Amino acid sequence: MQRRKFLKNSSLTTAGLLSVPVLASCKDENKAPETVPPIQAVKPIAVCTWNFGNATAKAWEVLNSGGSALDAVEQGVMIEEADVTNETVGKGGRPDRDGNVTLDACIMDKDGNCGSVVYLQNIAHPISVARKVMEETPHIILAGKGAEKFAYEQGFQKEDLLTESTRKQYQEWLKTSKYETTINIENHDTIGMLAIDANGDIAGACTTSGMAYKVAGRVGDSPIIGAGLYVDNEVGGATATGVGEEVIRTVGSFLIVELMRQGMSPQEACEVGVKRIMKKNEGRKDFQIGFLAINKNGETGGYCVHPGFTYREYSENGHENRQVSSFYQKS
Ligand code: SD4
């Protein structure tokens, strides 16, 4: 007779009990692990980096009307891409040091499919182009001119992404051409979003104009699968904001998902992710990183280098801007 050991997760949240892979302690070693069907419906949830409440509200609207996590994250982050007062994402994003707005974005679905655009110009919604790359091509990443040409072929319109405000700021910046980041107003507030839909499926999206006044051609972590974003539908998802070079060096989002796979909570995994980065940057205080993660149970967590990073969460429990604890207590 077979004796099954059920893995109990003491901190299952309102997201409900989930389908948990159970290793049967049976004599037949070759028998595949079984899956216990969900006992309770999974509840939708959307989270995003920073206090982008309009984005999570949009994602929630999609989820609440039965939409997929993939549609929710795309439509959610599009709110910020279209908001010209957000000078770190999409149209109205600050330019590179040559005065060009160059956008990075990626998207990932429940099946591990992903699409990405890097160094994309003149297109207001890079996340939707990334989704087209995922769905309409055999590739994952399109860059620069090729990505832009592909976008036009897919029916996207050419737009001037500089606004009066960002043009003026750039003219001012040119006077000194000094390149430095200021913690939490680091010329960048990327939106990374993760969502779970009513089927319990996870998707993620990440979109940014990158570091303001960056060297022309620079690509950050945000469109790099595994760095700025990673989703594994069996485990959870993670996304990052902050100085992308440091996130790439640790393949941050992938690391966090893998730590969750090994049993860590989203909170613990984000803390280990930031600490891994700080170990490579001992004593350095001049940059911010914020990680955000969600697991298959709908539990969320975040951690950052300096105080100030928050994340938005929208579920049936409400719509909150959550404070995140940090590696350093005071900047
Ligand atoms: C980048 N990680 O391009 C992005 C910037 C960012 O909040 O996250 N801003 O490096």
PDB file of C-alpha atoms in Angstrom, residues 94-100 162 164-182 186-187 211-216:
ATOM      1  CA  ARG A  94      14.058  60.276 -19.909  1.00  0.00           C
ATOM      2  CA  PRO A  95      16.496  59.885 -22.792  1.00  0.00           C
ATOM      3  CA  ASP A  96      20.025  58.568 -23.024  1.00  0.00           C
ATOM      4  CA  ARG A  97      22.966  60.977 -23.174  1.00  0.00           C
ATOM      5  CA  ASP A  98      22.464  61.468 -26.895  1.00  0.00           C
ATOM      6  CA  GLY A  99      18.892  62.638 -26.321  1.00  0.00           C
ATOM      7  CA  ASN A 100      17.170  59.464 -27.539  1.00  0.00           C
ATOM      8  CA  LEU A 162      10.329  62.912 -25.675  1.00  0.00           C
ATOM      9  CA  GLU A 164       8.402  69.027 -23.348  1.00  0.00           C
ATOM     10  CA  SER A 165       9.432  68.212 -19.798  1.00  0.00           C
ATOM     11  CA  THR A 166      12.012  65.524 -20.615  1.00  0.00           C
ATOM     12  CA  ARG A 167      13.391  67.618 -23.499  1.00  0.00           C
ATOM     13  CA  LYS A 168      13.918  70.550 -21.122  1.00  0.00           C
ATOM     14  CA  GLN A 169      15.483  68.358 -18.436  1.00  0.00           C
ATOM     15  CA  TYR A 170      17.817  66.898 -21.010  1.00  0.00           C
ATOM     16  CA  GLN A 171      18.892  70.395 -22.161  1.00  0.00           C
ATOM     17  CA  GLU A 172      19.616  71.234 -18.528  1.00  0.00           C
ATOM     18  CA  TRP A 173      21.512  67.988 -18.018  1.00  0.00           C
ATOM     19  CA  LEU A 174      23.687  68.731 -21.047  1.00  0.00           C
ATOM     20  CA  LYS A 175      25.098  71.774 -19.258  1.00  0.00           C
ATOM     21  CA  THR A 176      27.037  69.527 -16.855  1.00  0.00           C
ATOM     22  CA  SER A 177      26.532  66.085 -18.418  1.00  0.00           C
ATOM     23  CA  LYS A 178      27.034  64.660 -14.953  1.00  0.00           C
ATOM     24  CA  TYR A 179      25.918  61.097 -14.567  1.00  0.00           C
ATOM     25  CA  GLU A 180      24.941  60.050 -11.096  1.00  0.00           C
ATOM     26  CA  THR A 181      22.045  58.289  -9.504  1.00  0.00           C
ATOM     27  CA  THR A 182      20.168  59.476  -6.456  1.00  0.00           C
ATOM     28  CA  GLU A 186      17.508  57.355  -9.389  1.00  0.00           C
ATOM     29  CA  ASN A 187      16.319  58.622 -12.706  1.00  0.00           C
ATOM     30  CA  MET A 211      18.800  54.775 -16.503  1.00  0.00           C
ATOM     31  CA  ALA A 212      18.381  58.368 -17.564  1.00  0.00           C
ATOM     32  CA  TYR A 213      21.312  59.751 -19.575  1.00  0.00           C
ATOM     33  CA  LYS A 214      22.823  56.297 -19.939  1.00  0.00           C
ATOM     34  CA  VAL A 215      25.473  55.649 -22.571  1.00  0.00           C
ATOM     35  CA  ALA A 216      23.779  55.231 -25.946  1.00  0.00           C
TER      36      ALA A 216
END
